[in-house]
Short mmCIF file of C-alpha atoms and ligand atoms in Angstrom, two decimals:
data_model
loop_
_atom_site.label_atom_id
_atom_site.label_comp_id
_atom_site.label_asym_id
_atom_site.label_seq_id
_atom_site.Cartn_x
_atom_site.Cartn_y
_atom_site.Cartn_z
CA MET A 8 229.70 236.93 151.32
CA LYS A 9 233.33 237.88 149.83
CA ASP A 10 233.99 241.05 150.91
CA LEU A 11 237.47 241.32 151.03
CA LYS A 12 238.02 239.05 147.96
CA ASN A 13 241.96 239.29 147.07
CA LYS A 14 242.53 241.71 149.67
CA THR A 15 245.35 241.01 152.51
CA ALA A 16 244.88 242.19 155.90
CA ILE A 17 247.56 242.70 158.72
CA VAL A 18 246.26 241.71 162.50
CA THR A 19 248.44 241.98 165.65
CA GLY A 20 247.50 240.20 168.25
CA GLY A 21 245.55 237.28 166.65
CA SER A 22 246.26 234.40 168.62
CA LYS A 23 243.69 234.73 171.50
CA GLY A 24 239.69 236.57 172.07
CA ILE A 25 239.54 239.32 169.67
CA GLY A 26 241.95 238.81 167.45
CA LYS A 27 241.57 235.61 166.63
CA GLY A 28 237.86 236.46 165.97
CA ILE A 29 238.75 239.13 163.33
CA VAL A 30 241.82 236.84 161.69
CA GLU A 31 238.70 234.21 161.23
CA LYS A 32 235.75 236.76 160.34
CA LEU A 33 238.33 238.45 157.46
CA ALA A 34 239.54 234.67 156.15
CA GLU A 35 235.56 233.84 156.07
CA SER A 36 235.47 237.48 153.84
CA GLY A 37 237.82 236.34 151.24
CA CYS A 38 240.78 237.96 152.33
CA ASP A 39 244.31 236.39 153.08
CA VAL A 40 245.79 237.08 156.53
CA ALA A 41 248.78 238.25 158.41
CA PHE A 42 248.90 237.88 162.40
CA THR A 43 251.01 238.63 164.78
CA TYR A 44 251.48 236.91 168.60
CA LEU A 45 253.27 236.92 171.25
CA SER A 46 253.33 234.06 173.27
CA SER A 47 250.36 231.90 172.17
CA GLU A 48 251.96 229.73 169.92
CA GLU A 49 249.70 226.19 169.81
CA SER A 50 246.63 228.48 169.31
CA ALA A 51 248.71 230.52 166.39
CA LYS A 52 249.33 227.41 164.55
CA GLU A 53 245.68 226.43 164.80
CA ILE A 54 244.81 229.41 163.78
CA GLU A 55 247.29 229.04 160.76
CA LYS A 56 244.99 225.77 160.25
CA LEU A 57 242.52 227.54 159.11
CA SER A 58 243.56 228.54 155.61
CA ASP A 59 242.11 225.68 154.10
CA LYS A 60 238.39 225.95 155.57
CA TYR A 61 238.60 229.74 153.99
CA ASN A 62 240.29 228.96 151.17
CA VAL A 63 242.68 231.83 151.65
CA LYS A 64 246.23 232.66 153.09
CA ILE A 65 246.49 232.82 156.57
CA LYS A 66 250.21 232.69 158.13
CA LYS A 67 251.49 233.64 162.17
CA TYR A 68 254.77 235.93 163.25
CA GLN A 69 256.25 235.87 166.27
CA SER A 70 256.19 239.33 166.87
CA ASP A 71 256.48 242.25 169.97
CA ALA A 72 254.12 244.44 168.00
CA SER A 73 255.85 246.99 171.05
CA ASP A 74 259.25 247.01 169.50
CA PHE A 75 259.83 248.97 166.54
CA ASP A 76 262.29 247.62 164.97
CA GLN A 77 260.79 243.99 165.11
CA SER A 78 257.97 245.92 164.18
CA SER A 79 259.55 247.22 161.10
CA LYS A 80 261.59 243.31 160.46
CA LEU A 81 257.79 242.24 160.52
CA ILE A 82 256.55 244.40 157.36
CA GLU A 83 259.37 243.80 154.91
CA ASN A 84 258.82 239.77 156.18
CA ILE A 85 255.53 240.14 155.48
CA LEU A 86 256.01 241.92 151.99
CA ASP A 87 258.34 239.13 151.39
CA ASP A 88 255.01 236.30 151.64
CA PHE A 89 252.11 238.26 150.54
CA ASP A 90 253.73 240.90 148.07
CA SER A 91 251.49 243.71 149.44
CA TYR A 92 248.53 244.16 152.12
CA ASP A 93 245.21 246.63 151.94
CA ILE A 94 244.68 246.27 155.37
CA LEU A 95 245.75 246.80 159.17
CA ILE A 96 244.47 246.41 162.56
CA ASN A 97 246.08 247.21 165.18
CA ASN A 98 244.57 244.83 168.31
CA ALA A 99 247.21 243.75 170.04
CA GLY A 100 246.82 244.99 174.01
CA ILE A 101 247.21 244.42 177.47
CA THR A 102 245.45 245.46 180.83
CA LYS A 103 247.72 245.65 184.10
CA ASP A 104 245.05 246.94 186.40
CA ASN A 105 245.67 249.06 189.44
CA LEU A 106 244.22 252.31 191.46
CA LEU A 107 247.19 254.84 190.64
CA LEU A 108 247.88 255.04 194.53
CA ARG A 109 249.37 251.58 193.94
CA MET A 110 250.34 251.20 190.47
CA ASP A 111 254.27 251.16 189.29
CA GLU A 112 255.91 253.16 186.51
CA ASP A 113 256.38 249.53 185.02
CA SER A 114 252.94 248.57 185.16
CA TRP A 115 252.28 252.48 183.58
CA LYS A 116 255.20 252.14 180.90
CA LYS A 117 253.99 248.61 179.75
CA VAL A 118 250.60 249.07 178.91
CA ILE A 119 251.17 252.01 176.79
CA ASP A 120 254.24 250.17 175.21
CA ILE A 121 252.04 247.51 174.48
CA ASN A 122 248.50 249.50 173.33
CA LEU A 123 249.60 252.76 172.03
CA ASN A 124 253.23 252.92 171.06
CA SER A 125 252.54 249.95 169.29
CA CYS A 126 249.93 251.72 167.15
CA PHE A 127 252.37 253.79 166.29
CA ASN A 128 255.16 251.41 165.14
CA LEU A 129 253.05 249.18 162.84
CA THR A 130 250.74 252.40 161.52
CA LYS A 131 254.66 254.57 160.85
CA CYS A 132 256.50 250.90 159.10
CA ALA A 133 253.00 250.03 157.18
CA ILE A 134 251.62 253.37 155.39
CA ARG A 135 255.08 253.52 153.10
CA GLU A 136 253.22 250.30 151.10
CA PHE A 137 249.85 251.90 151.29
CA MET A 138 250.74 255.40 150.47
CA LYS A 139 252.38 253.51 146.99
CA LYS A 140 248.94 251.42 145.99
CA LYS A 141 247.56 254.97 146.71
CA GLU A 142 244.98 253.47 149.37
CA GLY A 143 244.82 251.39 152.71
CA VAL A 144 242.46 251.09 155.72
CA ILE A 145 243.32 250.88 159.19
CA ILE A 146 241.47 249.97 162.11
CA ASN A 147 242.85 250.59 165.66
CA ILE A 148 241.14 248.51 168.50
CA SER A 149 240.81 251.32 171.28
CA SER A 150 238.22 250.62 173.99
CA ILE A 151 235.16 252.95 175.83
CA VAL A 152 237.15 253.18 179.04
CA GLY A 153 239.61 255.61 176.49
CA VAL A 154 236.01 257.39 176.26
CA LYS A 155 234.95 257.61 179.24
CA GLY A 156 237.84 256.51 181.79
CA ASN A 157 237.65 253.99 184.71
CA ALA A 158 238.69 253.76 187.79
CA GLY A 159 241.49 251.21 188.14
CA GLN A 160 242.56 251.50 184.62
CA SER A 161 244.58 254.61 184.56
CA ASN A 162 247.11 253.40 182.41
CA TYR A 163 245.00 251.07 180.03
CA SER A 164 242.48 254.21 179.76
CA ALA A 165 245.23 256.37 178.98
CA SER A 166 246.35 254.29 176.23
CA LYS A 167 243.10 253.76 174.63
CA ALA A 168 242.41 257.82 174.57
CA GLY A 169 246.25 258.27 172.87
CA ILE A 170 245.02 255.76 170.32
CA ASN A 171 241.99 257.73 169.78
CA GLY A 172 243.93 261.06 169.32
CA PHE A 173 246.19 259.06 167.16
CA THR A 174 243.26 257.78 165.26
CA LYS A 175 241.88 260.89 164.08
CA SER A 176 245.30 262.47 163.05
CA VAL A 177 246.53 259.90 161.08
CA ALA A 178 242.58 260.24 159.99
CA LEU A 179 243.52 263.69 159.01
CA GLU A 180 247.04 263.34 157.60
CA LEU A 181 245.96 260.31 155.18
CA GLY A 182 242.75 260.89 154.03
CA SER A 183 244.40 262.88 150.55
CA ARG A 184 246.56 259.52 149.78
CA ASN A 185 243.26 257.76 149.81
CA ILE A 186 244.49 255.88 153.50
CA ARG A 187 241.22 255.49 156.22
CA CYS A 188 241.67 255.02 159.49
CA ASN A 189 239.07 254.65 162.74
CA ALA A 190 239.23 253.29 166.02
CA ILE A 191 236.80 250.74 167.68
CA ALA A 192 236.08 251.31 170.95
CA PRO A 193 234.69 247.92 172.12
CA GLY A 194 232.97 247.65 175.69
CA PHE A 195 232.91 244.59 177.76
CA ILE A 196 233.58 241.71 175.25
CA GLU A 197 233.78 238.26 176.63
CA THR A 198 237.98 237.06 176.26
CA ASP A 199 240.43 236.13 178.32
CA MET A 200 241.04 239.77 179.06
CA THR A 201 237.64 239.70 180.81
CA ASN A 202 237.46 236.65 182.16
CA LYS A 203 240.24 237.80 184.81
CA GLY A 204 237.92 239.25 187.61
CA ASP A 205 235.66 237.65 190.08
CA GLY A 206 232.26 236.51 188.40
CA LYS A 207 229.92 238.65 190.94
CA LEU A 208 231.57 241.88 189.58
CA LEU A 209 231.19 240.55 185.57
CA GLU A 210 227.18 240.26 186.47
CA SER A 211 227.21 243.50 187.91
CA TRP A 212 229.02 244.58 184.74
CA ILE A 213 226.41 243.01 182.61
CA GLU A 214 223.37 244.30 184.30
CA SER A 215 224.53 248.07 183.95
CA ILE A 216 224.71 247.20 179.77
CA PRO A 217 221.54 248.42 178.47
CA LEU A 218 221.44 245.40 175.48
CA LYS A 219 222.10 243.17 179.22
CA ARG A 220 224.81 240.50 177.72
CA ALA A 221 228.46 240.92 177.17
CA GLY A 222 229.79 241.53 173.77
CA HIS A 223 231.26 238.41 171.40
CA VAL A 224 234.08 238.55 169.43
CA GLU A 225 232.05 238.63 166.14
CA ASP A 226 230.43 241.69 167.16
CA ILE A 227 233.82 243.51 167.03
CA ALA A 228 235.17 241.45 163.65
CA ASN A 229 231.83 242.02 162.22
CA LEU A 230 232.57 245.87 162.31
CA CYS A 231 236.36 245.01 160.93
CA VAL A 232 235.27 243.60 157.90
CA TYR A 233 232.92 246.21 157.21
CA LEU A 234 234.99 249.34 157.69
CA ALA A 235 237.58 247.36 155.82
CA SER A 236 235.47 246.50 152.59
CA GLU A 237 234.13 249.14 150.10
CA LYS A 238 230.56 249.71 151.86
CA GLY A 239 232.81 251.59 154.77
CA SER A 240 234.56 253.57 151.87
CA TYR A 241 233.17 256.71 153.46
CA ILE A 242 233.87 256.21 156.64
CA THR A 243 237.01 257.78 158.59
CA GLY A 244 238.28 259.58 161.22
CA GLN A 245 235.82 258.13 163.93
CA ILE A 246 235.88 256.81 167.19
CA ILE A 247 233.34 253.86 166.89
CA LYS A 248 231.34 252.04 170.34
CA VAL A 249 230.43 248.86 170.48
CA ASP A 250 229.60 248.07 173.42
CA GLY A 251 225.63 247.19 173.92
CA GLY A 252 224.53 250.52 174.77
CA LEU A 253 226.64 251.24 177.57
CA VAL A 254 228.69 254.76 176.87
CA THR A 255 225.82 256.91 174.83
P1 NAP B 795 243.26 238.86 175.16
O1 NAP B 795 242.26 238.08 174.76
O2 NAP B 795 244.51 239.04 176.37
O3 NAP B 795 244.30 238.82 173.04
C1 NAP B 795 245.29 239.56 173.38
C2 NAP B 795 245.85 239.59 172.17
O4 NAP B 795 247.31 240.15 172.36
C3 NAP B 795 247.07 238.03 171.87
O5 NAP B 795 246.99 237.59 170.69
C4 NAP B 795 247.92 238.07 172.39
O6 NAP B 795 249.33 237.98 171.58
C5 NAP B 795 248.62 239.80 172.01
N1 NAP B 795 249.81 240.51 172.36
C6 NAP B 795 250.04 240.82 173.12
N2 NAP B 795 250.72 241.42 173.76
C7 NAP B 795 251.49 241.75 172.46
C8 NAP B 795 252.49 242.33 171.87
N3 NAP B 795 253.59 242.90 172.81
N4 NAP B 795 252.54 241.97 170.61
C9 NAP B 795 252.06 241.25 170.07
N5 NAP B 795 250.69 240.65 170.38
C10 NAP B 795 250.72 241.33 171.66
O7 NAP B 795 242.98 240.29 174.76
P2 NAP B 795 241.55 240.80 173.76
O8 NAP B 795 240.35 241.40 175.40
O9 NAP B 795 241.15 239.86 172.85
O10 NAP B 795 241.82 241.76 173.08
C11 NAP B 795 242.05 242.05 172.37
C12 NAP B 795 241.75 243.61 172.19
O11 NAP B 795 240.80 244.47 172.40
C13 NAP B 795 242.90 244.44 173.24
O12 NAP B 795 243.21 246.07 172.48
C14 NAP B 795 242.07 245.43 174.34
O13 NAP B 795 242.59 246.14 174.81
C15 NAP B 795 240.92 245.45 173.21
N6 NAP B 795 239.08 245.40 174.09
C16 NAP B 795 238.94 244.13 174.51
C17 NAP B 795 238.08 244.92 175.28
C18 NAP B 795 237.14 243.14 175.95
O14 NAP B 795 236.05 243.40 176.98
N7 NAP B 795 237.92 242.23 175.79
C19 NAP B 795 236.99 245.18 175.40
C20 NAP B 795 237.58 246.47 175.14
C21 NAP B 795 238.57 246.69 174.29
P3 NAP B 795 249.82 235.99 172.91
O15 NAP B 795 248.99 235.43 173.68
O16 NAP B 795 250.12 235.50 171.81
O17 NAP B 795 250.77 236.57 173.77
#
């Protein structure tokens, strides 16, 4: 179903994993997409080629979401290329896991910069257009560890808990302008980010999930389409877990 026909979305970190899945699902729903990446140039080029398959415009932009000036320039460039946009999905993120005892300051700052400060950068720069149009949808990709914490991920869980607070505040500030803001908190989704650990650890993770499987990128992408469409028009300020029942 083309629930997002004549809409345009911005997706950060669209070159791989969940972001790539979101770009494809949006395109399948009839949405034009501007997506960013940092280093995965080849993969980004391949994703641009999906334009023909879905008969929508898809364009890649190399832009560091943790850098405010680059984010501001990015929004200018997207406005030049697409005229306007309706949806912002803050997805770019990294992990630099370690126990707090061993975590260095750089690992703390990088994760906060890329995961949390990026949401401020992009949202701050993007909302001017939403206010002008008197409508807009913001979706932040958080994590269940932002709700429950996780040993070895104090930096990552702090960044995601920050996103949750940011999401609720933006929803309260901008609801009266018809701008909705929600966060999706994925559980364990199979991507490059989660393929780093050893097999045994991953198996024990999956065993602890009530639905007994890892999530797929489509599980997250489908909810993005729902929230961005008219079907999600009364939902704002929510942190929605998509985790196979891991955190109830
Ligand atoms: P991934 O496969 O490692 O992909 C990360 C994406 O973010 C890539 O496209 C990467 O681009 C981009 N990126 C990284 N740093 C960036 C920066 N500074 N500026 C712009 N883009 C940047 O990770 P993923 O698993 O898809 O994760 C996507 C989001 O979901 C993250 O926010 C993550 O925290 C969240 N999440 C994932 C899981 C999971 O189980 N996978 C669970 C909960 C939450 P390049 O490759 O071009 O550098």
